[in-house]
Amino acid sequence: MRTLSYAEAISEATVQAMECDPSIFVAGIAVDYPSGIFGTTTEAYKRFGKARVFDTPAMENALTGIAIGAAAVGKRPVIVHPRNDFMFLAFDQLINLAAKWKYMYGGRAGTVPIVVRAVVGRGWGQGATHSQSLQAPLAHFPGLTVLMPTSPHDAKGLMMAALQHDGPVVILEHRSLFGLKGEVPEEPYVVPIGSAEVVRPGTDLTVVATSFMTVEALRAADELAKDDISLEVIDLRSIRPLDEETILASLKKTGRLIVTDTSWEMCGVVSEIAALAAEKGFHDLKAPVRRIALPNCPAPVSQALEDVFYPKASTIAKAALVMLGRTSSSLGEIDLVDDFKGPY
Amino acid sequence: MRTLSYAEAISEATVQAMECDPSIFVAGIAVDYPSGIFGTTTEAYKRFGKARVFDTPAMENALTGIAIGAAAVGKRPVIVHPRNDFMFLAFDQLINLAAKWKYMYGGRAGTVPIVVRAVVGRGWGQGATHSQSLQAPLAHFPGLTVLMPTSPHDAKGLMMAALQHDGPVVILEHRSLFGLKGEVPEEPYVVPIGSAEVVRPGTDLTVVATSFMTVEALRAADELAKDDISLEVIDLRSIRPLDEETILASLKKTGRLIVTDTSWEMCGVVSEIAALAAEKGFHDLKAPVRRIALPNCPAPVSQALEDVFYPKASTIAKAALVMLGRTSSSLGEIDLVDDFKGPY
Amino acid sequence: MSQSHSGTEIVSRSNSLVLPSAEKSIEMHRSLLRVRMTEETLATRYTEQEMRTPTHFGTGQEAVAVGVCSALDAGDMVYTHHRSHNHFIARGGSVYELAAELYGRIDGCSLGRGGSVHLTDRDKGFMVSSAILAETVATAVGTALAYAMDGEAKVAVCFFGEGTLDEGAFYEAINFASIRKLPVVFACENNLYATESPLSVRQAPGSDLCDRLRAFKVTSERVDGNDVAAVYDAAVRAVQQARSGGGPVFLECMTYRWREHVGPMFDHDAKRSYRDKAEFDAWVARDPVRRSATRLIEQGVATAAEVEVWAAETKAEIEATVERARQAPWPAVDTLFENA
Amino acid sequence: MSQSHSGTEIVSRSNSLVLPSAEKSIEMHRSLLRVRMTEETLATRYTEQEMRTPTHFGTGQEAVAVGVCSALDAGDMVYTHHRSHNHFIARGGSVYELAAELYGRIDGCSLGRGGSVHLTDRDKGFMVSSAILAETVATAVGTALAYAMDGEAKVAVCFFGEGTLDEGAFYEAINFASIRKLPVVFACENNLYATESPLSVRQAPGSDLCDRLRAFKVTSERVDGNDVAAVYDAAVRAVQQARSGGGPVFLECMTYRWREHVGPMFDHDAKRSYRDKAEFDAWVARDPVRRSATRLIEQGVATAAEVEVWAAETKAEIEATVERARQAPWPAVDTLFENA
Ligand SMILES: Cc1ncc(C[n+]2csc(CCOP(=O)(O)OP(=O)(O)O)c2C)c(N)n1
Ligand SMILES: Cc1ncc(C[n+]2csc(CCOP(=O)(O)OP(=O)(O)O)c2C)c(N)n1
Ligand SMILES: [Mg+2]
Ligand SMILES: [Mg+2]
């Protein structure tokens, strides 16, 4: 099958959806630049022009409200935050209005099908306010769908799904994934919202991962396979709604659980999955759950500190070894090298 | 000992702290009204006047930034949100700046000791945007201290502690607690930040509760005591930092855990505590953990729906009975009657 | 108070006003009556403690809602804020559904889910009200954007209090509307207070809200918000400009709320001291409903007797409607998750 | 472009300008050199991929930082935004600490935790820079509030780009400063672009940012931001007004950034097309450093030779300093949680 990058997959989904559905438009800072949000909006801009793909002032709060108001009368706005960290400024519109719209007007004001794309950073000294990952607070409040595609395939399929969904959807795209290549069907398709995927079957231990941490988990699994340790890796893909079944089924099989996410632990996705295990998977658990998330401090800038700040494949692999009471010969050389070249 | 209401306790803490520390001031909508945020700021206004207790325009974002900038040069601002739901508008300043200040400037820009008081609503048709409870998202990000006092004693002691703390503190005060009476020492004292309290010792099952849910949990415990069922109730008080020790010690004793909070489940405080149990208390757990939080929808207004929306003493008691495989004769008449008289 | 527009001195075009047709005047007066009587009936029943939802009554401000809504077409779309009943009724929303919403009944406009601050009636061109300051300004701009993108000759309107101009979000929204010349009318009800805070706490001395909007290149006009004809006149021009691609318009309608900020009482009864009685009395003397009635009679459009009959009819009908709403069924508890 | 102030036509008092003393002129010129050379050195070294932190260079905008900072006392406090090096250096911040911060070393002003967008030097009266638009406007107002409460004759200053006026948060902050007449100076560097978006995307045609501030009753002035003497002159008056209780002042300094939005390259080299070469050239022709040098020489305050020696000295010193910073140690990994 044909191979596309994650960025190309998002671009293709956008273009295909816009072709079928004239109500879709894309708005936000830089969406009509030649660089077009890592190239994800460039093609849409070329095809549909400024009428449907347009730059806006920096106005995160109003942009979200504008999207809601346009959606309320039949549009399907896609708004883009070049950094999801800027989205805090839009939390009122997102959580107090978009998330509650359908429910609090008793369904009588219809739905507000907006798609909010927002980019998650990591590393290269992006620092404390350009590298956060907001899935946990967004998923905490009923009403928002929160997606984190990892593969190019899912980036396209979930974008298509979001653009057909009847409520507000936030898609968090990890910056380190934009260049990732993978097989992507040409025709339009949908990855169902609310479905996790077993991206690598295994028997000894389940790793539930989100976004870029799935890449790290797969790398850890590859490595441990050399020592005949079999990790099952689940790519969560959808934070809310959560695919409890897939997780619990895996737990039933392996009895052991590591959860890893791109954000912090406290009241985070890792805790949510661990709680699920403690509540509904308890009788299958053979060992304590292990959460692997960001250390309890803001992201530092210095490369020396970033190196120890971000959990990675080796972190997961080591935790798995401890949980299984095993050792490995080769561990330590499996971590990704960040070969990004500045400037930002 | 002398009895004060929760509101009076906050008021007393504020006045006593302001007497000792001239750098403290109180700002926000309505703080200098005769009604003074349920009477919590009235006395301070009387004593210190508009110079130190003043009304502001509705500007949640800037107010927070202003508090930070004043704190950076030596003030101890207390800002008040009459509804914590309005605080979403201030999330950028709170999370991107206040929470990270000390760390991301390497300690070289000092600290920003602001105290953010915010009121949590419940019931009486306050509806979807005036009844949320934001502890989970606030606690997710390193850098903020998040407190939820339940008793008048702790309302005073934690307010005093917050006013001596060297970083930003958010105190969430539950509206249903303002009238609650309890013993409060007259002299200034501090309840240590980061300490939960066993408010009722027990042996059969641990209930970890926050804020108003502690009141409900105690009521459940009273009721079940009649059937010789012994609940240990822990009032969490401090969401971040979390007192893991007190929770784990209780778990070691009872082996059973119910967690209940004023907000939703997903990526919420209930999940955090359940995850703690699954990770660090696993070997003590005799049964699956049970989370009791808001149902997965926004808060409805109709009294008929509010009645089933809010978890209460009977919800906790029933869950405890199920977990213990027990039944009770008297259950069902223990829930609080909301005798609030409007108008709001 | 050092503000430029404290009491009742209002820059208004009332003198040079072209009055609406007899038919329109009567229609607007009857709408004023409907709005006034609805609010009065609800306020009276509110004290019975059966409407359990925080409520901001709009008594005294009716002319803004009626004047603006009377200038709209059926296809236009209205948004508003927490003090929303006036706009809901003036836009043709059902008194029964409003009352049922306040009673938390299944027949409420929002099925008892929203309460006083979350009303909707899309079919009548009333999208939603919302309880967070400035929230619906951006949504109205978004609706106007959709209209503009589709080349539809529709207008979005947002009602809000002057307190909304304290919020930064407001300026983002109006700036975008101005840049794109969107068909939106911003109808500000400047009632001099936000909760109990006077303008002096929230604006520098000598402030003029119209100037703020003009600085964003938004056409702005201050109107006597207690004169339904003056509001209508300004609104017709505003809507016409917006609809024809001339860009957004800001109307600052000077008015006054008679009751306390939230709840049915009068300040004096509620022992509130933030406004003085003289100020209150001066505004009550400018009662928009009575002024409208007086003008109808003076102009010979209606007789005093007719006007009284309308009032009595309206009152009776509304009281019966509200009582009917009170008896409507509760939402079934098993529908808690509907629309979640 | 339909904006009122596109290219180089700037309303400025330059003609009637009272020039600063010879001493001050020299001091400011040497500060300009320090700012310029620091940025040039860092930009050059940045391409070596050893400074791993997104960086917004301020080349071309030096006169704003130097003109304003030269009008401040040691006790005043400066805040700024993402494009912050100029202000850091002009305020007396250490080139060594700045460079070390960019290299992520322990000797960085923020101990390698903050990076280019999170600088601090409290002792020098530079509180912080921050990466979120408009964030530090409110903090500067808060600092000014503290000064006012304590009756201290200190002034807070916030530097930001014109993009900050796209954010609602800005208006909340300036409104409060205006209501309370706080001692704060808002120093806007209007460089005509936010990232690659021209004013026309972000402001209605004919917009005038000073008008916006005036509508909030903030004293406002537009200045030639590439003329250090003009900026200094305006800043002295602004600081004087703020310090003496006259309330906040907004200075709109018209200027231009030479390099790409983020990163060390020039648009042309980076193949960016959002600005045309003619516009760029016109602004480079108005190079604030060269204009300052020319004026010094013309006025007989310094000779061409002296000016060249200063430049050469400054360059050499800074290059050595940056190299020294590059060799500074990394933070120890076991200090990850320090200050958490
Ligand atoms: C973001 C936000 N902050 C604060 C409030 C609390 N609040 C409710 S109504 C109100 C005053 C509004 O005044 P105004 O806009 O003038 O409308 P009025 O009530 O006078 O009609 C305030 C501050 C809110 N609802 N939303
Ligand atoms: C809240 C927020 N939104 C968006 C951004 C992304 N961003 C970074 S710099 C910038 C443009 C700023 O332009 P301006 O304020 O004019 O400053 P300049 O870069 O021109 O100096 C934008 C939009 C941000 N940092 N913060
Ligand atoms: Mg008002
Ligand atoms: Mg700019």
PDB file of C-alpha atoms in Angstrom, chain A residues 1-93:
ATOM      1  CA  MET A   1       0.000   0.000   0.000  1.00  0.00           C
ATOM      2  CA  ARG A   2       0.931   3.596  -0.464  1.00  0.00           C
ATOM      3  CA  THR A   3       2.997   5.314   2.200  1.00  0.00           C
ATOM      4  CA  LEU A   4       2.328   8.790   3.517  1.00  0.00           C
ATOM      5  CA  SER A   5       3.692  10.854   6.350  1.00  0.00           C
ATOM      6  CA  TYR A   6       1.463  11.726   9.288  1.00  0.00           C
ATOM      7  CA  ALA A   7       1.321  15.315   8.057  1.00  0.00           C
ATOM      8  CA  GLU A   8       0.382  14.192   4.556  1.00  0.00           C
ATOM      9  CA  ALA A   9      -2.283  11.913   5.954  1.00  0.00           C
ATOM     10  CA  ILE A  10      -3.908  14.792   7.828  1.00  0.00           C
ATOM     11  CA  SER A  11      -3.681  16.927   4.739  1.00  0.00           C
ATOM     12  CA  GLU A  12      -5.307  14.263   2.612  1.00  0.00           C
ATOM     13  CA  ALA A  13      -8.126  13.729   5.084  1.00  0.00           C
ATOM     14  CA  THR A  14      -8.778  17.448   5.168  1.00  0.00           C
ATOM     15  CA  VAL A  15      -8.825  17.804   1.414  1.00  0.00           C
ATOM     16  CA  GLN A  16     -10.999  14.749   0.833  1.00  0.00           C
ATOM     17  CA  ALA A  17     -13.470  15.791   3.502  1.00  0.00           C
ATOM     18  CA  MET A  18     -13.597  19.347   2.191  1.00  0.00           C
ATOM     19  CA  GLU A  19     -14.303  18.053  -1.292  1.00  0.00           C
ATOM     20  CA  CYS A  20     -17.351  16.150  -0.104  1.00  0.00           C
ATOM     21  CA  ASP A  21     -18.583  18.593   2.465  1.00  0.00           C
ATOM     22  CA  PRO A  22     -18.714  22.264   1.504  1.00  0.00           C
ATOM     23  CA  SER A  23     -19.511  23.226   5.089  1.00  0.00           C
ATOM     24  CA  ILE A  24     -15.964  22.482   6.222  1.00  0.00           C
ATOM     25  CA  PHE A  25     -13.537  25.360   6.577  1.00  0.00           C
ATOM     26  CA  VAL A  26     -10.141  25.665   8.241  1.00  0.00           C
ATOM     27  CA  ALA A  27      -9.143  28.676  10.322  1.00  0.00           C
ATOM     28  CA  GLY A  28      -6.336  29.657  12.622  1.00  0.00           C
ATOM     29  CA  ILE A  29      -2.949  31.251  12.824  1.00  0.00           C
ATOM     30  CA  ALA A  30      -0.740  30.294   9.902  1.00  0.00           C
ATOM     31  CA  VAL A  31      -3.079  27.818   8.205  1.00  0.00           C
ATOM     32  CA  ASP A  32      -2.688  29.614   4.896  1.00  0.00           C
ATOM     33  CA  TYR A  33       1.065  30.078   5.139  1.00  0.00           C
ATOM     34  CA  PRO A  34       3.240  28.191   2.666  1.00  0.00           C
ATOM     35  CA  SER A  35       4.397  26.182   5.686  1.00  0.00           C
ATOM     36  CA  GLY A  36       0.741  25.438   6.523  1.00  0.00           C
ATOM     37  CA  ILE A  37       1.006  23.811   9.995  1.00  0.00           C
ATOM     38  CA  PHE A  38       3.713  21.305   9.030  1.00  0.00           C
ATOM     39  CA  GLY A  39       2.183  21.093   5.600  1.00  0.00           C
ATOM     40  CA  THR A  40      -1.108  19.747   6.859  1.00  0.00           C
ATOM     41  CA  THR A  41      -3.151  22.671   5.511  1.00  0.00           C
ATOM     42  CA  THR A  42      -1.086  23.684   2.489  1.00  0.00           C
ATOM     43  CA  GLU A  43      -2.895  21.497   0.015  1.00  0.00           C
ATOM     44  CA  ALA A  44      -6.318  22.471   1.314  1.00  0.00           C
ATOM     45  CA  TYR A  45      -5.355  26.116   0.930  1.00  0.00           C
ATOM     46  CA  LYS A  46      -4.173  25.512  -2.619  1.00  0.00           C
ATOM     47  CA  ARG A  47      -7.388  23.753  -3.523  1.00  0.00           C
ATOM     48  CA  PHE A  48      -9.966  25.811  -1.727  1.00  0.00           C
ATOM     49  CA  GLY A  49      -8.307  29.167  -1.300  1.00  0.00           C
ATOM     50  CA  LYS A  50      -8.763  31.841   1.308  1.00  0.00           C
ATOM     51  CA  ALA A  51     -12.522  31.432   1.308  1.00  0.00           C
ATOM     52  CA  ARG A  52     -12.233  28.140   3.145  1.00  0.00           C
ATOM     53  CA  VAL A  53      -8.706  28.132   4.559  1.00  0.00           C
ATOM     54  CA  PHE A  54      -7.826  31.353   6.266  1.00  0.00           C
ATOM     55  CA  ASP A  55      -5.413  32.937   8.674  1.00  0.00           C
ATOM     56  CA  THR A  56      -6.809  34.647  11.763  1.00  0.00           C
ATOM     57  CA  PRO A  57      -5.529  37.011  14.412  1.00  0.00           C
ATOM     58  CA  ALA A  58      -4.202  35.434  17.614  1.00  0.00           C
ATOM     59  CA  MET A  59      -7.520  35.174  19.443  1.00  0.00           C
ATOM     60  CA  GLU A  60      -7.793  31.689  20.825  1.00  0.00           C
ATOM     61  CA  ASN A  61     -10.888  32.386  22.877  1.00  0.00           C
ATOM     62  CA  ALA A  62     -12.904  34.125  20.181  1.00  0.00           C
ATOM     63  CA  LEU A  63     -11.743  31.766  17.456  1.00  0.00           C
ATOM     64  CA  THR A  64     -13.286  28.907  19.358  1.00  0.00           C
ATOM     65  CA  GLY A  65     -16.495  30.819  19.956  1.00  0.00           C
ATOM     66  CA  ILE A  66     -16.608  31.789  16.298  1.00  0.00           C
ATOM     67  CA  ALA A  67     -16.231  28.148  15.324  1.00  0.00           C
ATOM     68  CA  ILE A  68     -19.075  27.221  17.672  1.00  0.00           C
ATOM     69  CA  GLY A  69     -21.330  29.929  16.281  1.00  0.00           C
ATOM     70  CA  ALA A  70     -20.582  28.897  12.719  1.00  0.00           C
ATOM     71  CA  ALA A  71     -21.149  25.235  13.573  1.00  0.00           C
ATOM     72  CA  ALA A  72     -24.463  26.089  15.202  1.00  0.00           C
ATOM     73  CA  VAL A  73     -25.789  27.184  11.824  1.00  0.00           C
ATOM     74  CA  GLY A  74     -24.426  24.336   9.778  1.00  0.00           C
ATOM     75  CA  LYS A  75     -20.706  24.808   9.252  1.00  0.00           C
ATOM     76  CA  ARG A  76     -18.019  22.318  10.189  1.00  0.00           C
ATOM     77  CA  PRO A  77     -15.140  24.527  11.258  1.00  0.00           C
ATOM     78  CA  VAL A  78     -11.684  23.111  11.762  1.00  0.00           C
ATOM     79  CA  ILE A  79      -9.619  25.389  13.934  1.00  0.00           C
ATOM     80  CA  VAL A  80      -5.944  24.908  14.507  1.00  0.00           C
ATOM     81  CA  HIS A  81      -3.685  25.830  17.412  1.00  0.00           C
ATOM     82  CA  PRO A  82      -0.031  25.678  16.360  1.00  0.00           C
ATOM     83  CA  ARG A  83       0.656  24.792  19.997  1.00  0.00           C
ATOM     84  CA  ASN A  84      -1.947  23.142  22.162  1.00  0.00           C
ATOM     85  CA  ASP A  85      -0.585  25.179  25.064  1.00  0.00           C
ATOM     86  CA  PHE A  86      -2.330  28.247  23.589  1.00  0.00           C
ATOM     87  CA  MET A  87      -5.624  26.434  23.976  1.00  0.00           C
ATOM     88  CA  PHE A  88      -5.836  27.249  27.673  1.00  0.00           C
ATOM     89  CA  LEU A  89      -7.054  30.625  26.471  1.00  0.00           C
ATOM     90  CA  ALA A  90      -9.954  28.860  24.778  1.00  0.00           C
ATOM     91  CA  PHE A  91     -10.931  26.585  27.653  1.00  0.00           C
ATOM     92  CA  ASP A  92     -13.981  28.635  28.498  1.00  0.00           C
ATOM     93  CA  GLN A  93     -15.477  28.336  25.036  1.00  0.00           C
TER      94      GLN A  93
END
